[in-house]
Amino acid sequence: MNTDYLKMRAHFYPREAERRVRLRLDELAEVWKCSSKQAKRKLKKLDEDGICSCVPGRGRGHCSEIRFRTGFQDDLNAAIRHSLLAKNMERLMHILQLPCPKQWNGQLLRPVQELLGLQAPDPITDVLQALATLPVTNLDPAQASITYDLMLVPLIGDTLLRYDAARDRLLPHLAAA
C-alpha cells in the first residue's frame, strides 16, 4: 500500500462519506508536500493501480471527488500486515503514526503485538518488552562497557549486587548477605 495514499486517507478521513471525499487538488498537494501537477499525477497512478478513482471537478475552483475502493481501516490493516511480512519496521512505524480514530488502535496494533510476542501479563508479574535497533555487543556484566549494554544487563537478569546511591555502597541483591 502506497504511503502517500495512506497519508491522504488519514488526512481526509474526517471528511469522508461512503468512501468518497471531495477536495481541491491544492489541498492534496499540501498534504503530499508537492505541486498540484504532481498531486494530479499521483492520483492518476492510484487510479491506474485500481486503488481509488478520481472524478475531476468541472471548471476552475470546483472540487474533485475521490472514490475509494476499500475502507480506510481495511487499508490500514493491509498495510500493517504487509509491512510486518516484509519486516519493514520503518514503514510500519510511519503507518502507526498516522492520525486514525482512537477506537481502531486495539485492532490495528494486534498484529504488531503478535509479532513481538506481547500478551496480557499476569497481574503478579511484570513483563518488560522493548524494540531495539542497536546491536548488542556484550551482555556479560563484567565485560559490558557500552551504555546500551549496561542498561540491558540488569533488565535481562537480576544482578548479584545492587548499588545504593544514598549510602554509596553495594548491597546484596541475589547474593546471600
PDB file of N, CA, C and O in Angstrom, residues 66-104:
ATOM      1  N   ILE A  66     -12.818  11.935  -4.920  1.00  0.00           N
ATOM      2  CA  ILE A  66     -12.048  10.698  -4.916  1.00  0.00           C
ATOM      3  C   ILE A  66     -12.930   9.614  -4.327  1.00  0.00           C
ATOM      4  O   ILE A  66     -13.531   9.792  -3.269  1.00  0.00           O
ATOM      5  N   ARG A  67     -12.998   8.505  -5.039  1.00  0.00           N
ATOM      6  CA  ARG A  67     -13.807   7.352  -4.612  1.00  0.00           C
ATOM      7  C   ARG A  67     -12.857   6.214  -4.269  1.00  0.00           C
ATOM      8  O   ARG A  67     -12.079   5.769  -5.104  1.00  0.00           O
ATOM      9  N   PHE A  68     -12.936   5.764  -3.037  1.00  0.00           N
ATOM     10  CA  PHE A  68     -12.055   4.703  -2.564  1.00  0.00           C
ATOM     11  C   PHE A  68     -12.719   3.351  -2.746  1.00  0.00           C
ATOM     12  O   PHE A  68     -13.915   3.196  -2.544  1.00  0.00           O
ATOM     13  N   ARG A  69     -11.927   2.370  -3.099  1.00  0.00           N
ATOM     14  CA  ARG A  69     -12.468   1.020  -3.349  1.00  0.00           C
ATOM     15  C   ARG A  69     -12.660   0.233  -2.056  1.00  0.00           C
ATOM     16  O   ARG A  69     -13.470  -0.668  -1.994  1.00  0.00           O
ATOM     17  N   THR A  70     -11.875   0.561  -1.032  1.00  0.00           N
ATOM     18  CA  THR A  70     -11.965  -0.156   0.243  1.00  0.00           C
ATOM     19  C   THR A  70     -12.046   0.838   1.386  1.00  0.00           C
ATOM     20  O   THR A  70     -11.738   2.017   1.220  1.00  0.00           O
ATOM     21  N   GLY A  71     -12.409   0.359   2.551  1.00  0.00           N
ATOM     22  CA  GLY A  71     -12.487   1.207   3.733  1.00  0.00           C
ATOM     23  C   GLY A  71     -11.105   1.544   4.261  1.00  0.00           C
ATOM     24  O   GLY A  71     -10.140   0.797   4.059  1.00  0.00           O
ATOM     25  N   PHE A  72     -10.994   2.664   4.939  1.00  0.00           N
ATOM     26  CA  PHE A  72      -9.704   3.126   5.469  1.00  0.00           C
ATOM     27  C   PHE A  72      -9.137   2.143   6.481  1.00  0.00           C
ATOM     28  O   PHE A  72      -7.950   1.838   6.466  1.00  0.00           O
ATOM     29  N   GLN A  73      -9.975   1.607   7.346  1.00  0.00           N
ATOM     30  CA  GLN A  73      -9.489   0.657   8.354  1.00  0.00           C
ATOM     31  C   GLN A  73      -8.944  -0.603   7.685  1.00  0.00           C
ATOM     32  O   GLN A  73      -7.916  -1.136   8.091  1.00  0.00           O
ATOM     33  N   ASP A  74      -9.610  -1.074   6.629  1.00  0.00           N
ATOM     34  CA  ASP A  74      -9.125  -2.245   5.895  1.00  0.00           C
ATOM     35  C   ASP A  74      -7.774  -1.955   5.242  1.00  0.00           C
ATOM     36  O   ASP A  74      -6.878  -2.801   5.232  1.00  0.00           O
ATOM     37  N   ASP A  75      -7.643  -0.743   4.689  1.00  0.00           N
ATOM     38  CA  ASP A  75      -6.371  -0.346   4.079  1.00  0.00           C
ATOM     39  C   ASP A  75      -5.253  -0.308   5.106  1.00  0.00           C
ATOM     40  O   ASP A  75      -4.128  -0.756   4.842  1.00  0.00           O
ATOM     41  N   LEU A  76      -5.532   0.242   6.287  1.00  0.00           N
ATOM     42  CA  LEU A  76      -4.518   0.294   7.342  1.00  0.00           C
ATOM     43  C   LEU A  76      -4.112  -1.107   7.787  1.00  0.00           C
ATOM     44  O   LEU A  76      -2.920  -1.392   7.958  1.00  0.00           O
ATOM     45  N   ASN A  77      -5.088  -1.983   7.980  1.00  0.00           N
ATOM     46  CA  ASN A  77      -4.781  -3.364   8.380  1.00  0.00           C
ATOM     47  C   ASN A  77      -3.910  -4.055   7.337  1.00  0.00           C
ATOM     48  O   ASN A  77      -2.939  -4.734   7.676  1.00  0.00           O
ATOM     49  N   ALA A  78      -4.249  -3.876   6.058  1.00  0.00           N
ATOM     50  CA  ALA A  78      -3.472  -4.497   4.980  1.00  0.00           C
ATOM     51  C   ALA A  78      -2.051  -3.942   4.949  1.00  0.00           C
ATOM     52  O   ALA A  78      -1.081  -4.696   4.779  1.00  0.00           O
ATOM     53  N   ALA A  79      -1.901  -2.642   5.132  1.00  0.00           N
ATOM     54  CA  ALA A  79      -0.572  -2.018   5.109  1.00  0.00           C
ATOM     55  C   ALA A  79       0.271  -2.490   6.289  1.00  0.00           C
ATOM     56  O   ALA A  79       1.474  -2.749   6.141  1.00  0.00           O
ATOM     57  N   ILE A  80      -0.339  -2.624   7.455  1.00  0.00           N
ATOM     58  CA  ILE A  80       0.391  -3.108   8.634  1.00  0.00           C
ATOM     59  C   ILE A  80       0.844  -4.542   8.419  1.00  0.00           C
ATOM     60  O   ILE A  80       2.003  -4.892   8.654  1.00  0.00           O
ATOM     61  N   ARG A  81      -0.058  -5.387   7.944  1.00  0.00           N
ATOM     62  CA  ARG A  81       0.308  -6.796   7.699  1.00  0.00           C
ATOM     63  C   ARG A  81       1.419  -6.900   6.649  1.00  0.00           C
ATOM     64  O   ARG A  81       2.358  -7.683   6.803  1.00  0.00           O
ATOM     65  N   HIS A  82       1.313  -6.108   5.579  1.00  0.00           N
ATOM     66  CA  HIS A  82       2.333  -6.124   4.534  1.00  0.00           C
ATOM     67  C   HIS A  82       3.684  -5.684   5.087  1.00  0.00           C
ATOM     68  O   HIS A  82       4.722  -6.286   4.782  1.00  0.00           O
ATOM     69  N   SER A  83       3.703  -4.643   5.893  1.00  0.00           N
ATOM     70  CA  SER A  83       4.953  -4.156   6.494  1.00  0.00           C
ATOM     71  C   SER A  83       5.556  -5.198   7.423  1.00  0.00           C
ATOM     72  O   SER A  83       6.769  -5.372   7.459  1.00  0.00           O
ATOM     73  N   LEU A  84       4.706  -5.894   8.171  1.00  0.00           N
ATOM     74  CA  LEU A  84       5.207  -6.929   9.074  1.00  0.00           C
ATOM     75  C   LEU A  84       5.808  -8.093   8.295  1.00  0.00           C
ATOM     76  O   LEU A  84       6.871  -8.598   8.642  1.00  0.00           O
ATOM     77  N   LEU A  85       5.119  -8.515   7.227  1.00  0.00           N
ATOM     78  CA  LEU A  85       5.634  -9.622   6.415  1.00  0.00           C
ATOM     79  C   LEU A  85       6.945  -9.247   5.738  1.00  0.00           C
ATOM     80  O   LEU A  85       7.848 -10.074   5.628  1.00  0.00           O
ATOM     81  N   ALA A  86       7.043  -8.001   5.292  1.00  0.00           N
ATOM     82  CA  ALA A  86       8.265  -7.535   4.628  1.00  0.00           C
ATOM     83  C   ALA A  86       9.343  -7.140   5.637  1.00  0.00           C
ATOM     84  O   ALA A  86      10.450  -6.775   5.238  1.00  0.00           O
ATOM     85  N   LYS A  87       9.006  -7.193   6.923  1.00  0.00           N
ATOM     86  CA  LYS A  87       9.913  -6.789   8.006  1.00  0.00           C
ATOM     87  C   LYS A  87      10.410  -5.355   7.795  1.00  0.00           C
ATOM     88  O   LYS A  87      11.576  -5.039   8.062  1.00  0.00           O
ATOM     89  N   ASN A  88       9.522  -4.513   7.330  1.00  0.00           N
ATOM     90  CA  ASN A  88       9.844  -3.107   7.086  1.00  0.00           C
ATOM     91  C   ASN A  88       9.340  -2.302   8.288  1.00  0.00           C
ATOM     92  O   ASN A  88       8.242  -1.753   8.268  1.00  0.00           O
ATOM     93  N   MET A  89      10.150  -2.234   9.335  1.00  0.00           N
ATOM     94  CA  MET A  89       9.747  -1.588  10.582  1.00  0.00           C
ATOM     95  C   MET A  89       9.657  -0.065  10.443  1.00  0.00           C
ATOM     96  O   MET A  89       8.832   0.566  11.093  1.00  0.00           O
ATOM     97  N   GLU A  90      10.483   0.503   9.588  1.00  0.00           N
ATOM     98  CA  GLU A  90      10.424   1.960   9.390  1.00  0.00           C
ATOM     99  C   GLU A  90       9.067   2.356   8.809  1.00  0.00           C
ATOM    100  O   GLU A  90       8.429   3.295   9.279  1.00  0.00           O
ATOM    101  N   ARG A  91       8.617   1.619   7.826  1.00  0.00           N
ATOM    102  CA  ARG A  91       7.307   1.896   7.214  1.00  0.00           C
ATOM    103  C   ARG A  91       6.183   1.624   8.213  1.00  0.00           C
ATOM    104  O   ARG A  91       5.207   2.365   8.293  1.00  0.00           O
ATOM    105  N   LEU A  92       6.337   0.557   8.983  1.00  0.00           N
ATOM    106  CA  LEU A  92       5.337   0.220   9.995  1.00  0.00           C
ATOM    107  C   LEU A  92       5.185   1.350  11.011  1.00  0.00           C
ATOM    108  O   LEU A  92       4.069   1.748  11.341  1.00  0.00           O
ATOM    109  N   MET A  93       6.293   1.887  11.485  1.00  0.00           N
ATOM    110  CA  MET A  93       6.230   2.992  12.449  1.00  0.00           C
ATOM    111  C   MET A  93       5.585   4.227  11.822  1.00  0.00           C
ATOM    112  O   MET A  93       4.824   4.935  12.474  1.00  0.00           O
ATOM    113  N   HIS A  94       5.860   4.460  10.541  1.00  0.00           N
ATOM    114  CA  HIS A  94       5.234   5.585   9.839  1.00  0.00           C
ATOM    115  C   HIS A  94       3.717   5.389   9.783  1.00  0.00           C
ATOM    116  O   HIS A  94       2.952   6.318  10.045  1.00  0.00           O
ATOM    117  N   ILE A  95       3.287   4.183   9.480  1.00  0.00           N
ATOM    118  CA  ILE A  95       1.850   3.881   9.389  1.00  0.00           C
ATOM    119  C   ILE A  95       1.184   4.059  10.749  1.00  0.00           C
ATOM    120  O   ILE A  95       0.104   4.633  10.858  1.00  0.00           O
ATOM    121  N   LEU A  96       1.838   3.574  11.797  1.00  0.00           N
ATOM    122  CA  LEU A  96       1.248   3.651  13.132  1.00  0.00           C
ATOM    123  C   LEU A  96       1.173   5.076  13.672  1.00  0.00           C
ATOM    124  O   LEU A  96       0.442   5.340  14.616  1.00  0.00           O
ATOM    125  N   GLN A  97       1.930   6.000  13.071  1.00  0.00           N
ATOM    126  CA  GLN A  97       1.887   7.396  13.496  1.00  0.00           C
ATOM    127  C   GLN A  97       0.827   8.203  12.759  1.00  0.00           C
ATOM    128  O   GLN A  97       0.593   9.357  13.096  1.00  0.00           O
ATOM    129  N   LEU A  98       0.170   7.613  11.778  1.00  0.00           N
ATOM    130  CA  LEU A  98      -0.878   8.335  11.050  1.00  0.00           C
ATOM    131  C   LEU A  98      -2.059   8.603  11.976  1.00  0.00           C
ATOM    132  O   LEU A  98      -2.394   7.763  12.821  1.00  0.00           O
ATOM    133  N   PRO A  99      -2.701   9.759  11.805  1.00  0.00           N
ATOM    134  CA  PRO A  99      -3.879  10.025  12.640  1.00  0.00           C
ATOM    135  C   PRO A  99      -5.050   9.152  12.199  1.00  0.00           C
ATOM    136  O   PRO A  99      -5.466   9.187  11.047  1.00  0.00           O
ATOM    137  N   CYS A 100      -5.531   8.337  13.096  1.00  0.00           N
ATOM    138  CA  CYS A 100      -6.690   7.494  12.796  1.00  0.00           C
ATOM    139  C   CYS A 100      -7.573   7.463  14.038  1.00  0.00           C
ATOM    140  O   CYS A 100      -7.119   7.795  15.127  1.00  0.00           O
ATOM    141  N   PRO A 101      -8.830   7.077  13.880  1.00  0.00           N
ATOM    142  CA  PRO A 101      -9.722   7.034  15.047  1.00  0.00           C
ATOM    143  C   PRO A 101      -9.154   6.163  16.169  1.00  0.00           C
ATOM    144  O   PRO A 101      -8.661   5.065  15.927  1.00  0.00           O
ATOM    145  N   LYS A 102      -9.203   6.676  17.386  1.00  0.00           N
ATOM    146  CA  LYS A 102      -8.614   6.001  18.549  1.00  0.00           C
ATOM    147  C   LYS A 102      -9.236   4.633  18.811  1.00  0.00           C
ATOM    148  O   LYS A 102      -8.569   3.730  19.303  1.00  0.00           O
ATOM    149  N   GLN A 103     -10.499   4.462  18.456  1.00  0.00           N
ATOM    150  CA  GLN A 103     -11.148   3.177  18.720  1.00  0.00           C
ATOM    151  C   GLN A 103     -10.577   2.054  17.843  1.00  0.00           C
ATOM    152  O   GLN A 103     -10.820   0.892  18.100  1.00  0.00           O
ATOM    153  N   TRP A 104      -9.794   2.387  16.813  1.00  0.00           N
ATOM    154  CA  TRP A 104      -9.174   1.381  15.957  1.00  0.00           C
ATOM    155  C   TRP A 104      -7.860   0.870  16.512  1.00  0.00           C
ATOM    156  O   TRP A 104      -7.350  -0.154  16.062  1.00  0.00           O
TER     157      TRP A 104
END
